[in-house]
XYZ file of C-alpha atoms in Angstrom:
591
model
C 94.054 86.691 99.292
C 97.086 86.007 97.330
C 99.662 83.732 98.853
C 102.222 86.598 98.564
C 100.188 88.213 101.339
C 100.660 85.272 103.765
C 103.384 84.660 106.215
C 104.328 81.265 107.533
C 105.518 81.310 111.079
C 107.149 79.027 113.625
C 107.584 79.498 117.320
C 110.936 78.939 118.803
C 113.048 76.162 117.418
C 110.432 73.636 116.243
C 108.744 73.091 112.935
C 111.282 74.883 110.645
C 111.458 72.134 108.069
C 107.659 71.832 107.583
C 107.349 75.635 107.576
C 109.909 75.982 104.798
C 108.052 73.239 102.755
C 104.798 75.257 103.264
C 106.379 78.496 102.556
C 107.961 77.173 99.238
C 104.523 75.740 98.309
C 102.729 79.068 98.919
C 105.637 81.236 97.710
C 105.285 83.125 100.965
C 108.016 84.101 103.514
C 108.814 82.102 106.566
C 109.499 83.868 109.870
C 110.784 82.291 113.113
C 109.336 84.133 115.926
C 111.151 84.527 119.303
C 110.803 86.971 122.221
C 107.452 88.717 122.260
C 105.549 86.198 120.057
C 102.005 87.471 120.739
C 103.302 90.970 119.782
C 104.793 89.755 116.604
C 101.747 87.804 115.504
C 99.608 90.833 116.273
C 101.923 93.036 114.151
C 101.656 90.666 111.127
C 97.839 90.359 111.470
C 97.145 94.047 111.888
C 99.289 94.825 108.893
C 96.732 92.905 106.857
C 98.967 89.816 106.191
C 97.497 86.346 106.554
C 99.094 83.787 108.918
C 99.953 80.088 108.651
C 101.328 79.220 112.023
C 102.702 75.922 113.174
C 101.481 75.946 116.654
C 98.386 75.259 118.762
C 95.189 77.099 117.743
C 94.915 78.507 121.147
C 98.086 80.537 120.917
C 96.724 82.443 117.826
C 93.429 82.917 119.495
C 94.894 84.496 122.556
C 97.319 86.672 120.512
C 94.838 88.018 117.934
C 91.550 88.213 119.961
C 91.959 91.879 120.859
C 92.452 92.831 117.107
C 89.639 90.906 115.463
C 87.370 92.969 113.131
C 84.859 91.575 110.610
C 85.027 88.367 108.583
C 85.199 90.444 105.409
C 88.190 92.566 106.619
C 90.290 90.087 108.759
C 93.035 88.202 106.766
C 93.137 84.337 106.728
C 94.648 82.711 109.748
C 95.398 78.971 109.873
C 97.094 76.786 112.539
C 98.867 73.737 111.533
C 99.640 70.852 113.870
C 103.449 70.245 114.314
C 103.108 66.835 112.926
C 101.035 68.016 109.941
C 97.931 66.011 110.880
C 95.620 68.830 111.002
C 95.222 72.266 109.304
C 92.706 74.463 110.887
C 91.359 77.646 109.249
C 90.557 79.996 112.099
C 89.781 83.023 110.232
C 89.015 84.003 106.602
C 87.371 80.801 105.790
C 85.190 82.512 103.171
C 88.000 84.174 101.322
C 90.734 81.748 100.887
C 91.471 80.067 104.185
C 89.276 76.964 103.553
C 90.781 76.424 100.165
C 94.245 76.937 101.572
C 93.512 74.472 104.439
C 92.538 71.735 101.873
C 95.617 72.477 99.829
C 98.070 72.269 102.692
C 96.327 69.243 104.081
C 97.019 67.416 100.751
C 100.526 68.755 100.817
C 101.162 67.463 104.270
C 99.077 64.234 104.130
C 96.885 65.700 106.945
C 93.231 66.647 107.506
C 91.593 69.978 106.815
C 89.452 70.721 109.808
C 86.788 72.975 108.327
C 84.264 74.323 110.661
C 82.207 76.882 108.562
C 78.700 75.383 108.311
C 78.184 75.777 104.527
C 81.444 74.227 103.475
C 81.518 71.579 106.153
C 77.995 70.267 105.529
C 77.094 71.569 102.019
C 80.399 71.836 100.370
C 80.052 75.407 99.183
C 80.036 78.884 100.658
C 77.259 80.855 99.242
C 78.768 84.215 100.177
C 82.229 83.456 98.470
C 81.632 82.715 94.836
C 84.814 81.733 92.760
C 86.756 84.252 90.713
C 84.813 85.678 87.917
C 81.579 85.783 89.711
C 79.980 88.408 92.013
C 77.239 87.973 94.542
C 75.041 91.077 94.224
C 72.737 90.178 97.134
C 75.199 89.390 99.884
C 72.664 90.044 102.609
C 70.624 86.966 101.425
C 73.463 84.565 101.728
C 73.168 83.745 105.505
C 69.428 83.204 105.706
C 69.611 80.992 102.531
C 72.508 78.940 104.155
C 70.455 78.506 107.310
C 67.454 77.244 105.312
C 69.667 74.782 103.235
C 71.111 73.403 106.433
C 67.653 72.795 107.660
C 66.851 70.740 104.451
C 65.117 73.372 102.346
C 64.934 72.752 98.493
C 66.837 74.880 96.084
C 66.572 75.808 92.413
C 69.126 77.541 90.263
C 68.526 79.269 87.044
C 71.518 77.991 85.130
C 74.408 75.659 85.320
C 77.353 76.748 87.712
C 79.838 73.992 88.525
C 80.736 75.628 91.821
C 77.070 75.261 93.045
C 76.764 71.641 92.110
C 77.319 70.328 95.656
C 73.851 71.731 96.472
C 72.082 69.375 94.103
C 69.786 72.210 93.276
C 67.212 71.774 90.490
C 68.475 73.503 87.270
C 65.630 75.511 85.797
C 67.095 77.494 82.906
C 69.977 78.113 80.432
C 71.071 81.717 80.737
C 73.513 83.213 78.355
C 77.227 83.586 79.268
C 76.784 87.159 80.566
C 73.408 86.768 82.220
C 72.925 86.455 85.974
C 72.324 83.145 87.699
C 69.640 83.123 90.451
C 69.645 80.666 93.320
C 66.331 80.286 94.894
C 66.050 78.650 98.372
C 62.670 77.792 99.783
C 61.815 80.423 102.538
C 64.559 82.727 101.759
C 65.344 85.551 99.415
C 67.026 84.605 96.189
C 70.808 85.005 95.644
C 71.754 86.780 92.373
C 75.106 85.907 90.929
C 76.662 87.846 88.036
C 79.741 87.454 85.841
C 81.252 90.880 85.394
C 82.066 91.467 81.693
C 81.974 95.197 81.055
C 84.745 97.756 81.186
C 83.893 101.342 82.092
C 86.039 104.190 80.528
C 85.586 107.721 81.895
C 87.159 111.245 81.413
C 86.403 114.527 82.971
C 87.426 118.187 83.009
C 89.825 119.343 85.702
C 87.945 119.878 88.976
C 84.813 118.054 87.823
C 82.428 117.632 90.761
C 82.257 113.944 91.915
C 78.584 113.937 92.076
C 78.358 115.099 88.295
C 80.573 112.072 87.169
C 78.696 109.579 89.401
C 75.397 110.847 88.092
C 76.431 110.641 84.453
C 77.573 107.086 84.825
C 74.465 105.884 86.625
C 72.255 107.581 84.061
C 74.142 106.324 81.002
C 74.048 102.657 82.389
C 70.335 102.853 83.189
C 69.500 104.232 79.640
C 71.566 101.570 77.980
C 70.015 98.754 80.060
C 73.441 97.899 81.680
C 74.133 97.058 85.287
C 76.904 98.389 87.425
C 77.230 94.901 88.922
C 78.569 93.782 85.517
C 81.505 96.187 85.537
C 84.995 94.818 86.062
C 86.640 98.102 86.799
C 87.033 101.722 85.724
C 89.726 103.073 83.379
C 90.916 106.628 82.421
C 93.931 108.454 81.105
C 96.941 108.939 83.447
C 96.659 112.687 83.689
C 93.383 112.124 85.592
C 95.084 109.990 88.120
C 94.663 112.720 90.722
C 91.171 113.701 89.740
C 88.848 113.509 92.700
C 85.734 112.767 90.659
C 87.351 109.651 89.255
C 88.152 108.252 92.652
C 84.903 109.124 94.024
C 83.263 107.056 91.273
C 85.482 104.122 91.984
C 84.579 104.384 95.756
C 80.862 104.745 94.985
C 80.865 101.578 92.765
C 83.329 99.599 94.877
C 85.569 99.032 91.903
C 89.298 99.404 91.201
C 90.540 102.254 88.901
C 93.431 102.045 86.601
C 95.158 104.389 84.098
C 96.606 104.300 80.666
C 99.043 106.808 79.158
C 97.846 108.963 76.237
C 100.123 107.175 73.913
C 98.463 103.813 74.820
C 94.984 105.241 74.196
C 95.967 106.898 70.923
C 96.723 103.316 69.533
C 92.865 102.717 69.795
C 91.920 105.682 67.665
C 90.890 103.527 64.545
C 88.461 101.663 66.763
C 86.798 104.749 68.277
C 83.131 105.707 67.434
C 83.752 109.384 68.302
C 87.385 110.565 67.856
C 87.889 114.081 68.716
C 90.657 116.432 67.609
C 89.708 118.701 70.607
C 90.577 115.815 73.008
C 93.714 115.122 71.136
C 94.819 118.798 71.569
C 94.165 118.568 75.296
C 95.516 115.179 76.400
C 97.445 113.659 73.376
C 94.834 111.079 72.297
C 91.668 111.301 70.213
C 89.464 109.768 72.965
C 89.504 108.918 76.677
C 86.400 107.228 77.623
C 85.832 105.137 74.588
C 89.585 104.204 74.284
C 90.038 103.382 77.990
C 87.006 101.137 77.771
C 88.259 99.352 74.746
C 91.871 99.023 76.006
C 90.509 97.412 79.212
C 88.201 95.145 77.290
C 90.914 93.212 75.370
C 92.047 93.061 71.832
C 88.582 92.269 70.453
C 86.491 94.349 72.799
C 83.390 96.182 71.306
C 81.773 99.232 72.451
C 78.234 98.589 73.946
C 77.740 102.221 75.173
C 79.568 104.833 72.962
C 80.774 108.084 74.506
C 78.170 109.754 76.520
C 78.892 113.215 77.898
C 78.000 116.319 79.861
C 79.761 119.594 80.026
C 82.447 118.204 82.423
C 82.385 114.385 82.177
C 82.345 111.451 79.737
C 81.845 107.764 79.908
C 81.782 104.785 77.668
C 81.307 100.994 78.022
C 82.974 98.103 76.252
C 82.242 94.295 76.385
C 85.364 92.517 77.601
C 86.640 89.637 75.450
C 90.099 88.995 76.901
C 93.019 90.291 78.954
C 93.182 94.100 79.225
C 95.902 96.209 77.818
C 98.384 96.730 80.721
C 97.486 99.676 82.844
C 98.584 101.018 86.291
C 97.168 102.159 89.479
C 97.633 105.650 90.841
C 100.863 105.618 92.695
C 100.824 106.134 96.406
C 103.471 107.471 98.755
C 102.979 106.811 102.381
C 105.202 108.698 104.715
C 105.090 106.610 107.828
C 106.466 107.069 111.335
C 107.559 103.716 112.792
C 107.998 105.098 116.262
C 111.177 104.529 118.155
C 111.809 101.221 116.575
C 110.135 98.371 118.580
C 107.209 96.845 116.763
C 104.840 97.390 119.858
C 105.187 101.205 119.109
C 104.225 100.937 115.593
C 100.591 101.637 114.723
C 98.449 99.150 112.788
C 97.993 101.587 110.020
C 101.738 101.928 109.539
C 102.221 98.156 109.693
C 99.512 97.755 107.015
C 101.087 100.378 104.689
C 104.446 98.772 104.968
C 102.999 95.251 104.288
C 101.214 96.682 101.145
C 104.339 98.528 99.867
C 105.987 97.753 96.592
C 109.183 99.410 97.790
C 110.477 100.836 101.022
C 112.665 104.043 100.919
C 114.606 105.529 103.856
C 117.665 105.769 106.014
C 118.972 102.160 106.096
C 118.967 101.948 109.875
C 115.286 102.779 110.006
C 114.267 100.191 107.511
C 116.326 97.577 109.424
C 114.392 98.393 112.473
C 111.265 96.948 110.763
C 112.746 93.484 111.035
C 110.682 90.704 109.553
C 107.998 93.175 108.202
C 110.552 94.465 105.711
C 111.932 91.056 104.746
C 111.918 90.419 100.983
C 110.629 93.810 100.011
C 112.588 95.954 97.510
C 114.302 98.786 99.305
C 116.327 101.919 98.493
C 118.712 102.842 101.347
C 119.820 106.437 101.708
C 122.511 107.693 104.143
C 122.011 110.493 106.617
C 121.925 113.729 104.567
C 120.514 113.913 101.054
C 116.990 114.104 102.431
C 115.627 116.024 99.291
C 117.062 113.251 96.959
C 115.422 110.702 99.190
C 112.054 112.301 99.051
C 112.239 113.084 95.414
C 113.207 109.461 94.592
C 110.206 108.147 96.589
C 107.782 110.514 94.799
C 109.117 109.729 91.408
C 108.805 105.823 92.089
C 105.281 106.373 93.232
C 104.706 108.326 90.115
C 105.471 105.201 88.140
C 102.344 103.538 89.735
C 104.068 101.952 92.762
C 102.997 101.865 96.328
C 105.925 103.332 98.060
C 106.677 103.776 101.792
C 109.058 106.410 102.944
C 110.228 105.144 106.334
C 110.815 107.736 109.188
C 111.653 107.086 112.824
C 109.348 108.490 115.450
C 106.507 110.503 113.609
C 107.174 111.381 109.935
C 105.649 114.687 110.311
C 107.854 115.793 113.232
C 111.406 116.738 112.225
C 111.202 114.102 109.532
C 110.347 113.728 105.804
C 106.705 114.588 105.897
C 107.168 118.355 105.615
C 109.896 117.970 103.020
C 107.565 115.875 100.806
C 104.894 118.641 100.997
C 107.639 121.206 100.182
C 108.620 119.328 97.088
C 104.998 118.938 95.895
C 104.456 122.709 96.398
C 107.397 123.852 94.293
C 106.910 124.707 90.657
C 109.856 122.650 89.392
C 111.838 119.619 90.299
C 109.279 116.735 89.981
C 107.718 115.049 87.021
C 104.055 115.584 86.415
C 103.432 111.833 87.267
C 105.151 112.376 90.645
C 102.773 115.273 91.434
C 99.676 113.115 90.803
C 100.453 110.491 93.437
C 98.324 110.045 96.374
C 100.203 110.945 99.586
C 99.299 109.358 102.926
C 100.866 110.554 106.118
C 100.722 108.044 108.843
C 101.753 109.227 112.245
C 103.978 107.417 114.664
C 105.037 107.577 118.359
C 107.504 110.425 118.634
C 110.542 110.279 120.937
C 109.179 113.020 123.154
C 105.962 111.078 123.774
C 107.771 107.764 124.709
C 110.371 109.650 126.736
C 107.741 111.356 128.780
C 105.767 108.107 129.242
C 108.740 106.158 130.371
C 109.451 108.841 133.001
C 105.864 109.337 134.043
C 104.113 112.428 132.644
C 106.584 115.104 131.987
C 104.507 116.392 129.114
C 101.471 116.589 131.374
C 100.980 120.379 130.718
C 101.839 122.876 127.871
C 105.072 121.880 126.069
C 106.942 122.701 122.953
C 109.677 121.168 120.906
C 112.749 122.955 119.492
C 115.494 121.527 117.241
C 118.892 122.786 118.136
C 120.205 122.068 114.717
C 121.149 125.194 112.871
C 121.796 123.413 109.557
C 118.280 124.326 108.337
C 117.202 127.033 110.829
C 119.258 130.194 111.523
C 120.957 130.216 114.882
C 119.286 133.528 115.688
C 115.815 132.020 115.200
C 116.677 129.163 117.550
C 117.879 131.504 120.334
C 114.625 133.650 119.857
C 112.518 130.356 120.269
C 114.498 129.451 123.472
C 113.765 132.782 125.007
C 110.140 132.589 124.207
C 109.780 128.949 125.562
C 111.542 129.916 128.685
C 109.410 133.064 129.285
C 106.329 131.091 128.525
C 107.202 128.374 131.078
C 106.776 125.476 128.613
C 108.167 122.066 129.152
C 110.712 121.864 126.321
C 111.675 118.884 124.227
C 115.064 119.322 122.554
C 115.707 117.457 119.253
C 119.000 117.304 117.576
C 120.648 118.566 120.726
C 124.307 118.180 119.661
C 126.462 116.704 116.939
C 130.342 116.433 116.622
C 130.336 119.932 115.224
C 127.567 121.539 117.228
C 128.343 121.596 121.009
C 127.444 125.061 122.300
C 123.670 125.485 121.645
C 122.621 123.028 124.359
C 124.652 124.721 126.918
C 123.285 128.157 125.797
C 119.821 126.824 125.967
C 120.366 125.438 129.537
C 121.440 128.996 130.689
C 118.511 130.728 129.009
C 116.164 128.365 130.806
C 117.943 128.743 134.188
C 117.156 132.510 133.962
C 113.377 131.501 134.186
C 113.065 128.423 136.241
C 114.926 126.964 139.263
C 118.216 124.929 139.142
C 116.364 121.887 140.449
C 113.992 121.740 137.459
C 114.026 118.058 136.328
C 115.663 117.184 133.075
C 115.322 113.811 131.313
C 117.879 112.477 128.988
C 116.397 109.676 126.804
C 118.333 107.858 124.201
C 117.721 104.777 122.002
C 114.083 104.657 123.019
C 112.270 101.494 122.455
C 115.567 99.565 121.574
C 117.765 97.143 123.579
C 120.225 100.097 124.224
C 117.473 102.292 125.812
C 118.923 104.727 128.372
C 117.007 107.007 130.671
C 118.922 109.456 132.855
C 117.401 112.142 135.351
C 119.359 115.427 135.704
C 118.466 118.978 136.717
C 119.078 122.254 134.945
C 122.121 122.694 137.294
C 123.593 119.265 136.670
C 122.999 118.827 132.982
C 126.240 118.388 131.187
C 126.433 118.593 127.316
C 129.120 115.820 127.098
C 126.539 113.100 128.283
C 124.179 113.978 125.258
C 124.520 112.664 121.780
C 122.506 112.942 118.533
C 120.498 109.798 119.612
C 119.277 111.593 122.721
C 116.060 113.622 123.243
C 116.286 116.097 126.111
C 113.202 116.968 128.020
C 113.417 119.950 130.350
C 110.566 120.429 132.873
C 108.704 123.721 133.492
C 108.676 125.543 136.825
C 105.942 123.264 138.252
C 107.552 120.041 137.041
C 108.822 117.749 139.796
C 110.358 114.371 140.408
C 109.297 111.997 143.207
C 110.153 108.546 144.457
C 107.812 105.586 144.033
C 107.559 102.424 146.212
C 108.442 99.705 143.705
C 111.891 101.088 142.930
C 111.619 100.144 139.349
C 109.110 102.530 137.680
C 110.043 105.786 135.907
C 113.753 106.693 135.961
C 115.664 104.674 138.708
C 112.572 104.439 140.798
C 111.410 108.024 140.363
C 108.595 109.586 138.374
C 108.869 112.882 136.614
C 105.625 114.864 136.022
C 104.222 118.258 135.205
C 100.945 118.876 137.071
C 98.104 120.584 135.115
C 96.662 122.336 138.231
C 93.998 119.912 139.477
C 95.019 120.527 143.100
C 94.334 124.329 142.713
C 90.957 123.501 141.123
C 90.081 121.179 144.109
C 90.946 124.033 146.606
C 88.878 126.578 144.783
């Protein structure tokens, strides 16, 4: 894990000077946590960010235990003693934490308390080879390590500095691109390879994923090449949204990057099979061969010339240096951050925000992210101008960035999710690159969900939501929906109930509902949910007043069967009362 993905944290008022020293050394942000410390630690961890925490190990263990996954997925977590005497890698030892612990211990003049068996006793982790190597038999690592710890002898088929601590017998001298085999007595061999081949691919629009996957597998086999030696997959940018290319990347477990046609055209003199037909279609004389050569470096050579079927092509080059700059497929994530508090933000949303190159949205919503947004490039938009906001986010993603469009509540409920889809569906208004981005919609906790939960279970039976804003919806349509909801006896959640200009629709809605349900029907006014200014007020249809409602309020009106009742603790629900809408279980029991 790159240090940029780490966060250095302190708890309360202690350890700030040391934390800033560590943060500067790692080029990572420092966050001083206060208040709900376990919740904030969990939010950082579930966002996929690693932690260096100046605190007792037990604090981290208790905070993160419910969120642990696998050792391959969890980010590094290290605890540092407040006097710098010990650095303990709690998680991620095999992918960076142990090395980071040694590094920080040297920085602080302390001790790296390594506890992973291989590194602590043998000085090497067999399942975590250094950059430039790949273990292609990972299932063999654990049994081999166990045998080594028992004293078994080992042999290695070639020199590898990072395996030197094993004192294994060196039995061969493989070439620079040949695999190295570590044989441990009583265990299956471990095979390490040094990826050195770049794969270029092209395909017709709508190519079946299985056709491209089959072509690459067959071509590699016939050429005597191994997929384990591939460093990645490259193609032309007009294929950035091609399902077959991404299915191939998933199948091989490799990253995929894209070049412009102009970049690939520069490679035409080096192509074995230039094509005027390809040039007429995409603007360069070759895709697969050119992409492979571009990714292989200035002196790369083709080891597999263009191989093709009716719908797909592939080629392979031997890498000799740094690749020509390419870009990933852009991604726009439309995320709902819930009402604002970190505890109502899903781990998926936190992860997408942590991975983002840029945040886009209404400034207040980005501010609600707090430390999660710290240091990230952001583009703030005022209320209004939503179309410009979404178009900007799509175009930035079209440049190869990972962009997050921040919405409060759920991004697909009265927010930007639908507008992003609308812009993509139009024939004009966006660049071709923007139309090729990956769009991810990550749901959040909507205001109506939290309001109902705070009060009890007012949404316990059928319900609907109606926006009372006539800026985008004709007033006549809103009135028709109000009558339908009233006649259908739905619990109704009103969004955008009033504004400075709109003051009459909520009162009209109240009268329409009163014609179908009793005056004592419970009404919940919920504003600033999940924030320090949160306010919950219980009213009835008869006592609901427009003047106590503002744009930050969601209004929930019960159905005919909804009811409020007092509870014993005097603190739950709304001023000691619960509001609920029964589903009819009592009737079921009687029948």
